[in-house]
Amino acid sequence: MSTLPQIQLPEATVDFIDDGHLHSLLAGSPPDSHQVRDVIAKSLSKQALTAEETATLLRTTDPELVDEIFATARELKRNVYGNRIVLFAPLYVGNHCLNDCLYCGFRRESTEVVRRTLTPEEIRQQVVALERKGHKRLILAFGEHPRYDADFLADTVQTVYSAKEGRGSIRRVNLNAAPLDHEGYRKVKDAGIGTYQVFQETYHKGTYARCHPGNTRKAHYLWRLDGLSRALEAGCDDVGLGALFGLYDWRFEVLGLVSHAVYLQRRFGVGPHTISFPRLQPACGVLLDQQHLVSDYDFKRLVAILRLAVPYTGLILTARERPELRRELLAFGVSQIDAGSRIELRGYTEAGDAQVLEREQFALGDIRSLDEVMQELLRDEYVPSFCTSCYRLGRTGEHFMEFAVPGFIMRFCTPNALTTLMEYLVDYASPETRDAGAKLITKELAELPAGTVKSELQDRLKRIQQTDERDLYF
Ligand code: SAM
Ligand code: SF4
């Protein structure tokens, strides 16, 4: 008999993950080149793939065909998304947790970890430290604990928005926290959140049960699977999916993510805003079997295949990964990265050059400063963007618009990327980054056709350089 805590699942809850069906899609011999190329052609025409079509790509092992998948991801990135990369930073607010997720340094059985919940003043100090570096977009992270209820999350969001110093301000706050009920989602929506992220961790039910032992809320697979449906029903229109790669067969998890995206699209007419694909990292007191760890090569495959499968969804690559791999993967269609990240509690004011595993959920692979990451992006001719315009103007589903509304990128995304980049260069950048940024802005402006958008943009860029005016979004 289950000893799970009583949770009332909403009537509308659907288990849309059919393990047997997903396994059957992955079984069988690799597809031939025609089958693979048919799927690639569909992706290039910007149509979302079904789980069956995604499985064709996942079963592809011939190195030449895998290279074609990589090349398609690069082509989609270049021709469809352009060269913008949105930047954000994580902020851990509290690591008390009642769950016992075997992979996590914060799990309740862990005695080595230092437990903390930031006070409003400590939150303010962390936010100001992030603003001083130039950040405008944060994701707040929490353990699952009664003290982190929806009221606490909403209050924290408001504390973050109100913490301003000088020209600094946080303009978009996303959440990564335990799934809520409808009322809870309404509270955090009213507090002005951007995206609500809940990672399913693993879509495979046997593995899920093994990794989430005991009498815990997180042990409820369906409560979590339904979590983002409740968010959408409650009016949070930007939701983020994710799976923790390394717990089970990565190909199954990709099918889980794609099935989830297809389900949300069918039921709500809107797919997920983002998909995250964290890969298992070392964590304090965590010893897991290594059977399903994902190699760098397979990690590249999974990112490229996700890019092909969900054309309207943003892909988030985090600082869990090493700088060289992050740099390579940007070309595969990643749209957001975090930078200058520290995930120790109070890490932005207290952490030194080395990470302290007892104070963080897991180890990061990339703790370069925001300025270093900005400089690399600019030299590689990406346009780093701190844009928060769509969400503030109520233009949700912007990835869809980027594809579907002719000229949307040229009218909104590029100008907003360049104005927020200019703010960064003037207010926060090192001299080297400023030089690299100035060159890139000149190049981007030269590529914009003459017209009102261009002249309005030039005017705003000048105002940012010459006055105190900020936040001049389109
Ligand atoms: N406590 C909340 C929950 O479980 O939904 C928030 C989780 S935490 C802020 C964000 C994510 O980090 C988790 O959902 C999990 O996917 C990931 N994570 C946990 N342990 C990890 C590890 N050892 N390596 C990499 N990622 C990990
Ligand atoms: Fe708690 Fe989240 Fe860690 Fe699980 S992953 S132990 S719920 S903080």
Short mmCIF file of C-alpha atoms and ligand atoms in Angstrom, two decimals:
data_model
loop_
_atom_site.label_atom_id
_atom_site.label_comp_id
_atom_site.label_asym_id
_atom_site.label_seq_id
_atom_site.Cartn_x
_atom_site.Cartn_y
_atom_site.Cartn_z
CA MET A 1 0.00 0.00 0.00
CA SER A 2 1.20 3.49 -0.80
CA THR A 3 2.06 5.72 2.13
CA LEU A 4 2.06 8.90 0.06
CA PRO A 5 0.47 11.99 1.59
CA GLN A 6 -3.15 12.56 0.55
CA ILE A 7 -3.28 14.76 -2.51
CA GLN A 8 -6.53 15.42 -4.34
CA LEU A 9 -5.81 15.25 -8.05
CA PRO A 10 -8.01 17.55 -10.16
CA GLU A 11 -10.59 15.65 -12.21
CA ALA A 12 -9.03 16.86 -15.43
CA THR A 13 -5.70 15.15 -14.66
CA VAL A 14 -4.60 12.97 -17.56
CA ASP A 15 -1.69 10.58 -17.61
CA PHE A 16 -0.50 11.31 -21.12
CA ILE A 17 2.75 9.33 -20.72
CA ASP A 18 2.28 5.80 -21.99
CA ASP A 19 5.57 4.14 -21.04
CA GLY A 20 4.91 1.07 -23.17
CA HIS A 21 4.15 3.14 -26.26
CA LEU A 22 7.24 5.34 -25.82
CA HIS A 23 9.45 2.27 -25.38
CA SER A 24 7.97 0.71 -28.50
CA LEU A 25 8.83 3.85 -30.49
CA LEU A 26 12.46 3.52 -29.44
CA ALA A 27 12.69 -0.18 -30.22
CA GLY A 28 13.58 -1.57 -33.60
CA SER A 29 16.33 -0.96 -36.09
CA PRO A 30 17.66 2.49 -36.99
CA PRO A 31 15.64 4.33 -39.67
CA ASP A 32 16.97 4.64 -43.22
CA SER A 33 18.22 7.93 -44.62
CA HIS A 34 14.90 8.70 -46.41
CA GLN A 35 12.92 8.42 -43.21
CA VAL A 36 15.37 10.67 -41.37
CA ARG A 37 15.43 13.25 -44.16
CA ASP A 38 11.61 13.36 -44.31
CA VAL A 39 11.54 14.31 -40.63
CA ILE A 40 14.33 16.86 -41.13
CA ALA A 41 12.35 18.44 -43.99
CA LYS A 42 9.29 18.78 -41.76
CA SER A 43 11.38 20.54 -39.10
CA LEU A 44 12.83 22.90 -41.62
CA SER A 45 9.30 23.88 -42.59
CA LYS A 46 8.90 24.92 -38.90
CA GLN A 47 6.32 22.32 -37.99
CA ALA A 48 6.41 20.68 -34.56
CA LEU A 49 7.23 16.98 -34.66
CA THR A 50 5.12 14.20 -33.19
CA ALA A 51 6.60 11.76 -30.67
CA GLU A 52 6.76 9.19 -33.48
CA GLU A 53 8.78 11.51 -35.75
CA THR A 54 11.03 12.52 -32.86
CA ALA A 55 11.68 8.82 -32.22
CA THR A 56 12.92 8.47 -35.79
CA LEU A 57 15.63 11.03 -34.99
CA LEU A 58 16.36 9.40 -31.64
CA ARG A 59 16.86 5.99 -33.26
CA THR A 60 19.33 7.47 -35.76
CA THR A 61 22.85 6.28 -35.00
CA ASP A 62 24.65 6.53 -38.36
CA PRO A 63 27.23 9.30 -37.68
CA GLU A 64 26.59 10.93 -41.05
CA LEU A 65 22.86 11.17 -40.44
CA VAL A 66 23.48 12.41 -36.91
CA ASP A 67 25.69 15.10 -38.48
CA GLU A 68 22.76 16.04 -40.71
CA ILE A 69 20.60 16.44 -37.61
CA PHE A 70 23.29 18.69 -36.07
CA ALA A 71 23.51 20.70 -39.28
CA THR A 72 19.72 21.12 -39.34
CA ALA A 73 19.70 22.38 -35.75
CA ARG A 74 22.38 24.92 -36.69
CA GLU A 75 20.45 25.96 -39.78
CA LEU A 76 17.20 26.40 -37.83
CA LYS A 77 19.06 28.45 -35.25
CA ARG A 78 20.69 30.68 -37.87
CA ASN A 79 17.81 31.19 -40.25
CA VAL A 80 14.87 31.08 -37.94
CA TYR A 81 15.99 32.31 -34.54
CA GLY A 82 18.77 34.65 -35.56
CA ASN A 83 21.71 35.29 -33.29
CA ARG A 84 20.09 36.56 -30.07
CA ILE A 85 20.77 34.85 -26.74
CA VAL A 86 18.72 35.85 -23.71
CA LEU A 87 20.61 36.00 -20.41
CA PHE A 88 19.39 35.41 -16.87
CA ALA A 89 20.69 34.40 -13.43
CA PRO A 90 19.38 31.95 -10.83
CA LEU A 91 18.74 33.06 -7.25
CA TYR A 92 18.31 30.39 -4.59
CA VAL A 93 15.98 31.67 -1.88
CA GLY A 94 15.60 28.70 0.48
CA ASN A 95 16.81 25.11 0.64
CA HIS A 96 14.67 23.56 3.35
CA CYS A 97 12.99 20.58 1.76
CA LEU A 98 10.65 17.80 2.82
CA ASN A 99 11.34 15.68 -0.24
CA ASP A 100 14.04 13.12 -0.59
CA CYS A 101 15.02 13.24 -4.26
CA LEU A 102 18.04 10.95 -4.45
CA TYR A 103 19.94 13.18 -6.89
CA CYS A 104 19.67 16.45 -4.94
CA GLY A 105 22.03 17.97 -2.36
CA PHE A 106 19.05 19.58 -0.60
CA ARG A 107 17.09 16.39 0.02
CA ARG A 108 15.76 16.03 3.53
CA GLU A 109 18.04 13.12 4.47
CA SER A 110 21.11 15.18 3.71
CA THR A 111 22.76 16.16 6.98
CA GLU A 112 25.86 17.83 5.52
CA VAL A 113 24.10 20.63 3.72
CA VAL A 114 23.77 24.08 5.33
CA ARG A 115 20.05 25.01 5.45
CA ARG A 116 18.94 28.56 4.96
CA THR A 117 16.01 30.73 3.94
CA LEU A 118 16.94 34.24 2.91
CA THR A 119 15.23 37.05 4.82
CA PRO A 120 13.68 39.88 2.77
CA GLU A 121 16.77 41.99 3.52
CA GLU A 122 19.09 39.19 2.39
CA ILE A 123 17.05 38.78 -0.79
CA ARG A 124 17.41 42.50 -1.41
CA GLN A 125 21.18 42.28 -0.95
CA GLN A 126 21.46 39.39 -3.41
CA VAL A 127 19.29 41.19 -5.96
CA VAL A 128 21.28 44.40 -5.68
CA ALA A 129 24.52 42.41 -6.14
CA LEU A 130 23.03 40.89 -9.31
CA GLU A 131 21.82 44.26 -10.56
CA ARG A 132 25.30 45.70 -10.07
CA LYS A 133 26.57 43.12 -12.52
CA GLY A 134 23.90 44.07 -15.07
CA HIS A 135 21.27 41.37 -14.68
CA LYS A 136 17.63 42.13 -15.55
CA ARG A 137 16.06 38.66 -15.51
CA LEU A 138 16.12 36.19 -12.63
CA ILE A 139 14.83 32.74 -11.88
CA LEU A 140 14.09 32.11 -8.20
CA ALA A 141 14.61 28.60 -6.84
CA PHE A 142 13.23 26.94 -3.69
CA GLY A 143 13.07 23.59 -1.98
CA GLU A 144 9.61 22.16 -1.31
CA HIS A 145 8.56 23.05 2.22
CA PRO A 146 5.43 24.45 3.93
CA ARG A 147 7.33 27.67 4.62
CA TYR A 148 7.66 28.21 0.84
CA ASP A 149 3.92 28.35 0.18
CA ALA A 150 2.33 30.47 -2.55
CA ASP A 151 2.12 33.54 -0.30
CA PHE A 152 5.83 33.28 0.44
CA LEU A 153 6.65 32.88 -3.25
CA ALA A 154 4.48 35.88 -4.14
CA ASP A 155 6.03 38.05 -1.41
CA THR A 156 9.51 37.05 -2.55
CA VAL A 157 8.71 38.00 -6.14
CA GLN A 158 7.56 41.42 -4.96
CA THR A 159 10.67 41.87 -2.82
CA VAL A 160 12.81 41.15 -5.88
CA TYR A 161 10.94 43.59 -8.13
CA SER A 162 11.14 46.34 -5.52
CA ALA A 163 14.90 45.96 -4.89
CA LYS A 164 16.37 48.68 -7.06
CA GLU A 165 19.61 50.55 -6.78
CA GLY A 166 20.84 53.23 -9.16
CA ARG A 167 20.02 52.20 -12.70
CA GLY A 168 19.59 48.58 -11.66
CA SER A 169 16.26 46.79 -11.82
CA ILE A 170 14.99 43.28 -12.24
CA ARG A 171 12.35 43.33 -14.94
CA ARG A 172 11.33 39.70 -15.14
CA VAL A 173 11.16 37.14 -12.35
CA ASN A 174 10.62 33.48 -13.23
CA LEU A 175 10.08 30.71 -10.69
CA ASN A 176 11.38 27.17 -10.34
CA ALA A 177 9.50 25.71 -7.42
CA ALA A 178 7.25 22.85 -6.43
CA PRO A 179 3.99 22.57 -8.37
CA LEU A 180 1.09 24.49 -6.76
CA ASP A 181 -2.68 24.19 -6.71
CA HIS A 182 -4.86 26.56 -8.76
CA GLU A 183 -5.19 29.14 -6.02
CA GLY A 184 -1.42 29.16 -5.45
CA TYR A 185 -0.73 29.73 -9.15
CA ARG A 186 -3.20 32.64 -9.18
CA LYS A 187 -1.30 34.26 -6.29
CA VAL A 188 2.08 34.04 -7.97
CA LYS A 189 0.60 35.20 -11.27
CA ASP A 190 -0.83 38.27 -9.50
CA ALA A 191 2.64 38.95 -8.08
CA GLY A 192 3.83 39.35 -11.68
CA ILE A 193 5.85 36.23 -12.43
CA GLY A 194 7.09 35.47 -15.91
CA THR A 195 7.55 31.73 -16.45
CA TYR A 196 6.69 29.01 -13.91
CA GLN A 197 9.05 26.05 -14.32
CA VAL A 198 8.43 22.56 -13.01
CA PHE A 199 10.78 19.81 -14.18
CA GLN A 200 9.30 16.32 -14.27
CA GLU A 201 12.84 15.03 -13.57
CA THR A 202 12.09 11.68 -15.22
CA TYR A 203 9.04 10.74 -17.26
CA HIS A 204 9.73 7.05 -16.64
CA LYS A 205 7.42 5.93 -13.83
CA GLY A 206 9.61 3.15 -12.39
CA THR A 207 12.63 5.46 -12.23
CA TYR A 208 10.48 8.26 -10.83
CA ALA A 209 9.32 6.03 -7.98
CA ARG A 210 12.89 4.90 -7.26
CA CYS A 211 14.34 8.43 -7.23
CA HIS A 212 11.58 9.89 -5.04
CA PRO A 213 11.27 7.46 -2.15
CA GLY A 214 9.25 7.82 1.01
CA ASN A 215 6.16 9.58 2.10
CA THR A 216 6.75 12.82 0.19
CA ARG A 217 4.71 15.15 -2.02
CA LYS A 218 7.18 14.85 -4.83
CA ALA A 219 6.65 11.10 -4.93
CA HIS A 220 3.27 11.83 -6.60
CA TYR A 221 4.15 11.43 -10.28
CA LEU A 222 0.74 12.57 -11.51
CA TRP A 223 0.51 15.60 -9.20
CA ARG A 224 3.76 16.78 -10.76
CA LEU A 225 2.85 15.78 -14.33
CA ASP A 226 -0.36 17.78 -14.01
CA GLY A 227 1.45 20.70 -12.35
CA LEU A 228 1.84 22.90 -15.40
CA SER A 229 -1.67 22.12 -16.66
CA ARG A 230 -2.97 23.60 -13.39
CA ALA A 231 -0.70 26.60 -13.93
CA LEU A 232 -2.18 27.19 -17.38
CA GLU A 233 -5.73 26.70 -16.10
CA ALA A 234 -5.03 29.27 -13.39
CA GLY A 235 -3.82 31.84 -15.91
CA CYS A 236 -0.02 31.47 -15.77
CA ASP A 237 0.44 31.44 -19.51
CA ASP A 238 4.21 30.93 -19.66
CA VAL A 239 5.26 27.55 -18.35
CA GLY A 240 8.60 25.74 -18.56
CA LEU A 241 9.15 21.99 -18.85
CA GLY A 242 12.30 20.08 -18.01
CA ALA A 243 13.78 16.65 -17.41
CA LEU A 244 16.85 15.81 -15.38
CA PHE A 245 19.04 13.89 -17.82
CA GLY A 246 21.03 11.04 -16.30
CA LEU A 247 18.31 9.28 -14.31
CA TYR A 248 16.98 7.14 -17.16
CA ASP A 249 17.50 6.55 -20.93
CA TRP A 250 17.89 10.06 -22.39
CA ARG A 251 15.92 9.11 -25.49
CA PHE A 252 12.90 8.19 -23.39
CA GLU A 253 13.11 11.54 -21.57
CA VAL A 254 13.18 13.43 -24.88
CA LEU A 255 10.01 11.59 -25.90
CA GLY A 256 8.50 12.47 -22.50
CA LEU A 257 9.25 16.17 -23.02
CA VAL A 258 7.90 16.15 -26.57
CA SER A 259 4.75 14.27 -25.48
CA HIS A 260 4.25 16.83 -22.71
CA ALA A 261 4.67 19.73 -25.15
CA VAL A 262 2.23 18.14 -27.63
CA TYR A 263 -0.29 17.52 -24.83
CA LEU A 264 -0.21 21.15 -23.60
CA GLN A 265 -0.49 22.45 -27.14
CA ARG A 266 -3.55 20.26 -27.81
CA ARG A 267 -5.30 20.93 -24.53
CA PHE A 268 -4.55 24.64 -24.09
CA GLY A 269 -3.71 25.79 -27.60
CA VAL A 270 -0.31 26.89 -26.31
CA GLY A 271 2.86 24.90 -25.94
CA PRO A 272 5.51 25.35 -23.25
CA HIS A 273 7.40 28.63 -23.26
CA THR A 274 10.69 26.87 -22.55
CA ILE A 275 12.25 23.45 -22.18
CA SER A 276 15.25 22.87 -19.87
CA PHE A 277 17.52 19.85 -20.05
CA PRO A 278 19.65 19.84 -16.89
CA ARG A 279 22.22 17.07 -16.84
CA LEU A 280 22.98 15.35 -13.55
CA GLN A 281 25.91 16.97 -11.68
CA PRO A 282 27.79 15.98 -8.54
CA ALA A 283 25.99 17.07 -5.39
CA CYS A 284 26.67 17.07 -1.67
CA GLY A 285 26.08 13.59 -0.22
CA VAL A 286 24.72 12.21 -3.51
CA LEU A 287 25.87 8.83 -4.82
CA LEU A 288 23.88 7.64 -7.79
CA ASP A 289 24.39 4.78 -10.15
CA GLN A 290 26.07 5.94 -13.34
CA GLN A 291 24.17 3.72 -15.72
CA HIS A 292 22.22 6.46 -17.46
CA LEU A 293 24.70 9.33 -17.37
CA VAL A 294 24.60 11.14 -20.72
CA SER A 295 27.85 11.57 -22.68
CA ASP A 296 28.69 14.92 -24.29
CA TYR A 297 27.97 13.46 -27.73
CA ASP A 298 24.52 12.21 -26.72
CA PHE A 299 23.87 15.51 -24.95
CA LYS A 300 24.50 17.30 -28.24
CA ARG A 301 22.18 14.88 -29.97
CA LEU A 302 19.41 15.51 -27.48
CA VAL A 303 19.69 19.29 -27.73
CA ALA A 304 19.70 19.18 -31.53
CA ILE A 305 16.73 16.78 -31.62
CA LEU A 306 14.74 18.98 -29.22
CA ARG A 307 15.46 21.97 -31.47
CA LEU A 308 14.06 20.07 -34.43
CA ALA A 309 11.05 18.74 -32.50
CA VAL A 310 9.65 21.91 -30.87
CA PRO A 311 10.27 24.87 -33.15
CA TYR A 312 8.21 27.33 -31.07
CA THR A 313 9.77 26.59 -27.72
CA GLY A 314 12.75 28.35 -26.16
CA LEU A 315 15.61 26.06 -25.13
CA ILE A 316 17.50 26.82 -21.89
CA LEU A 317 21.09 25.68 -21.42
CA THR A 318 22.34 26.21 -17.87
CA ALA A 319 25.70 26.78 -16.21
CA ARG A 320 25.68 23.16 -15.08
CA GLU A 321 27.64 22.59 -18.31
CA ARG A 322 31.29 23.50 -18.98
CA PRO A 323 32.10 26.69 -20.94
CA GLU A 324 33.46 24.88 -24.05
CA LEU A 325 30.38 22.70 -24.37
CA ARG A 326 28.05 25.63 -23.76
CA ARG A 327 29.78 27.57 -26.50
CA GLU A 328 29.40 24.70 -28.96
CA LEU A 329 25.76 24.06 -28.07
CA LEU A 330 24.67 27.67 -28.56
CA ALA A 331 24.80 27.05 -32.28
CA PHE A 332 22.29 24.19 -31.94
CA GLY A 333 19.33 26.41 -31.23
CA VAL A 334 19.67 27.34 -27.57
CA SER A 335 17.81 30.57 -26.90
CA GLN A 336 18.54 31.30 -23.22
CA ILE A 337 21.51 30.79 -20.91
CA ASP A 338 22.33 31.84 -17.37
CA ALA A 339 25.60 33.62 -16.73
CA GLY A 340 27.56 34.82 -13.71
CA SER A 341 25.59 32.19 -11.78
CA ARG A 342 26.20 31.21 -8.16
CA ILE A 343 23.79 28.84 -6.53
CA GLU A 344 25.08 28.80 -2.96
CA LEU A 345 22.54 30.46 -0.66
CA ARG A 346 23.76 34.12 -0.38
CA GLY A 347 26.30 33.19 -3.06
CA TYR A 348 26.26 36.55 -4.84
CA THR A 349 27.63 38.35 -1.81
CA GLU A 350 29.56 35.61 -0.04
CA ALA A 351 30.90 33.04 -2.50
CA GLY A 352 34.56 33.22 -3.41
CA ASP A 353 36.29 31.78 -6.46
CA ALA A 354 35.58 28.17 -5.54
CA GLN A 355 32.19 26.54 -5.12
CA VAL A 356 31.09 25.25 -1.70
CA LEU A 357 29.20 22.04 -2.31
CA GLU A 358 27.63 21.96 1.18
CA ARG A 359 25.85 25.19 0.37
CA GLU A 360 24.50 24.37 -3.07
CA GLN A 361 22.12 21.94 -4.68
CA PHE A 362 24.74 20.61 -7.12
CA ALA A 363 28.04 21.72 -8.65
CA LEU A 364 28.11 24.15 -11.57
CA GLY A 365 30.38 23.65 -14.60
CA ASP A 366 30.61 27.33 -15.53
CA ILE A 367 31.09 30.03 -12.90
CA ARG A 368 32.55 32.67 -15.22
CA SER A 369 31.36 36.22 -14.58
CA LEU A 370 28.54 37.75 -16.61
CA ASP A 371 31.07 40.07 -18.25
CA GLU A 372 33.28 37.17 -19.39
CA VAL A 373 30.31 35.35 -20.89
CA MET A 374 29.08 38.56 -22.56
CA GLN A 375 32.48 39.10 -24.10
CA GLU A 376 32.63 35.59 -25.50
CA LEU A 377 29.12 35.91 -26.94
CA LEU A 378 29.93 39.24 -28.58
CA ARG A 379 33.18 37.94 -30.08
CA ASP A 380 31.26 34.97 -31.48
CA GLU A 381 28.78 37.48 -32.97
CA TYR A 382 25.80 36.56 -30.84
CA VAL A 383 23.64 39.43 -29.61
CA PRO A 384 23.19 39.02 -25.86
CA SER A 385 19.75 40.25 -24.87
CA PHE A 386 18.17 41.24 -21.56
CA CYS A 387 14.86 41.95 -23.28
CA THR A 388 11.72 41.61 -21.17
CA SER A 389 9.42 43.48 -23.48
CA CYS A 390 6.95 40.83 -24.71
CA TYR A 391 6.02 39.72 -21.25
CA ARG A 392 5.54 43.27 -19.98
CA LEU A 393 3.40 44.22 -22.96
CA GLY A 394 1.33 41.07 -22.54
CA ARG A 395 2.74 39.53 -25.72
CA THR A 396 2.92 35.97 -24.42
CA GLY A 397 3.94 33.17 -26.71
CA GLU A 398 6.59 35.33 -28.32
CA HIS A 399 8.45 32.40 -29.79
CA PHE A 400 5.38 31.65 -31.79
CA MET A 401 5.20 35.25 -32.95
CA GLU A 402 8.84 35.23 -33.93
CA PHE A 403 7.95 32.52 -36.40
CA ALA A 404 4.45 33.44 -37.38
CA VAL A 405 4.30 37.24 -37.52
CA PRO A 406 6.21 38.53 -40.53
CA GLY A 407 8.90 41.01 -39.50
CA PHE A 408 8.38 40.44 -35.76
CA ILE A 409 12.07 39.82 -35.06
CA MET A 410 13.13 42.89 -37.00
CA ARG A 411 10.47 45.14 -35.41
CA PHE A 412 10.76 43.98 -31.80
CA CYS A 413 13.38 41.36 -30.94
CA THR A 414 16.46 42.87 -32.56
CA PRO A 415 15.77 46.46 -31.42
CA ASN A 416 15.04 45.31 -27.85
CA ALA A 417 18.14 43.12 -27.80
CA LEU A 418 20.26 46.05 -28.96
CA THR A 419 18.82 48.61 -26.51
CA THR A 420 19.29 46.25 -23.56
CA LEU A 421 22.79 45.41 -24.80
CA MET A 422 23.58 49.11 -24.99
CA GLU A 423 22.37 49.56 -21.40
CA TYR A 424 24.74 46.80 -20.34
CA LEU A 425 27.68 48.25 -22.24
CA VAL A 426 27.21 51.75 -20.86
CA ASP A 427 26.37 50.83 -17.27
CA TYR A 428 28.27 47.62 -16.44
CA ALA A 429 30.72 46.35 -19.08
CA SER A 430 34.50 46.15 -18.88
CA PRO A 431 36.35 48.20 -21.53
CA GLU A 432 37.06 45.07 -23.63
CA THR A 433 33.42 43.98 -23.57
CA ARG A 434 32.34 47.54 -24.39
CA ASP A 435 34.57 47.54 -27.48
CA ALA A 436 33.31 44.16 -28.64
CA GLY A 437 29.72 45.28 -28.04
CA ALA A 438 30.11 48.56 -29.91
CA LYS A 439 31.41 46.67 -32.96
CA LEU A 440 28.52 44.26 -32.88
CA ILE A 441 25.90 47.00 -32.55
CA THR A 442 27.41 48.80 -35.56
CA LYS A 443 27.28 45.57 -37.56
CA GLU A 444 23.68 44.80 -36.55
CA LEU A 445 22.55 48.33 -37.37
CA ALA A 446 24.16 48.10 -40.80
CA GLU A 447 22.10 44.97 -41.47
CA LEU A 448 18.76 46.59 -40.56
CA PRO A 449 16.92 48.09 -43.53
CA ALA A 450 16.44 51.86 -43.51
CA GLY A 451 13.07 52.93 -42.12
CA THR A 452 11.26 54.07 -39.02
CA VAL A 453 12.30 51.11 -36.85
CA LYS A 454 15.95 51.72 -37.60
CA SER A 455 15.83 55.48 -37.02
CA GLU A 456 13.80 55.06 -33.82
CA LEU A 457 16.32 52.47 -32.63
CA GLN A 458 19.27 54.74 -33.40
CA ASP A 459 17.58 57.52 -31.46
CA ARG A 460 17.02 55.28 -28.42
CA LEU A 461 20.57 53.95 -28.49
CA LYS A 462 21.85 57.52 -28.44
CA ARG A 463 19.57 58.44 -25.52
CA ILE A 464 20.88 55.48 -23.53
CA GLN A 465 24.46 56.57 -24.18
CA GLN A 466 23.90 60.24 -23.45
CA THR A 467 21.22 60.38 -20.76
CA ASP A 468 19.88 58.51 -17.73
CA GLU A 469 16.91 57.18 -19.70
CA ARG A 470 16.63 53.38 -19.47
CA ASP A 471 14.16 50.62 -20.30
CA LEU A 472 13.24 52.07 -23.71
CA TYR A 473 11.59 48.97 -25.08
CA PHE A 474 9.66 48.41 -28.30
N1 SAM B 1 12.50 22.01 -5.32
C1 SAM B 1 11.93 22.36 -6.57
C2 SAM B 1 11.50 21.12 -7.31
O1 SAM B 1 11.98 20.05 -6.98
O2 SAM B 1 10.73 21.26 -8.24
C3 SAM B 1 12.93 23.15 -7.37
C4 SAM B 1 14.03 22.32 -7.86
S1 SAM B 1 15.62 22.93 -8.25
C5 SAM B 1 15.55 24.61 -7.96
C6 SAM B 1 15.67 22.82 -10.01
C7 SAM B 1 16.08 21.53 -10.60
O3 SAM B 1 17.43 21.22 -10.34
C8 SAM B 1 15.37 20.29 -10.17
O4 SAM B 1 14.06 20.25 -10.65
C9 SAM B 1 16.27 19.22 -10.76
O5 SAM B 1 15.90 18.93 -12.09
C10 SAM B 1 17.63 19.91 -10.80
N2 SAM B 1 18.62 19.18 -9.99
C11 SAM B 1 18.45 18.65 -8.77
N3 SAM B 1 19.58 17.97 -8.40
C12 SAM B 1 20.45 18.08 -9.43
C13 SAM B 1 21.78 17.58 -9.67
N4 SAM B 1 22.43 16.82 -8.80
N5 SAM B 1 22.37 17.89 -10.85
C14 SAM B 1 21.74 18.66 -11.76
N6 SAM B 1 20.51 19.16 -11.59
C15 SAM B 1 19.85 18.86 -10.44
FE1 SF4 B 2 13.83 19.24 -2.63
FE2 SF4 B 2 13.67 20.07 -5.19
FE3 SF4 B 2 15.91 18.99 -4.17
FE4 SF4 B 2 13.85 17.45 -4.57
S1 SF4 B 2 14.97 18.58 -6.20
S2 SF4 B 2 15.12 17.45 -2.71
S3 SF4 B 2 12.18 18.82 -4.11
S4 SF4 B 2 15.00 20.92 -3.60
#
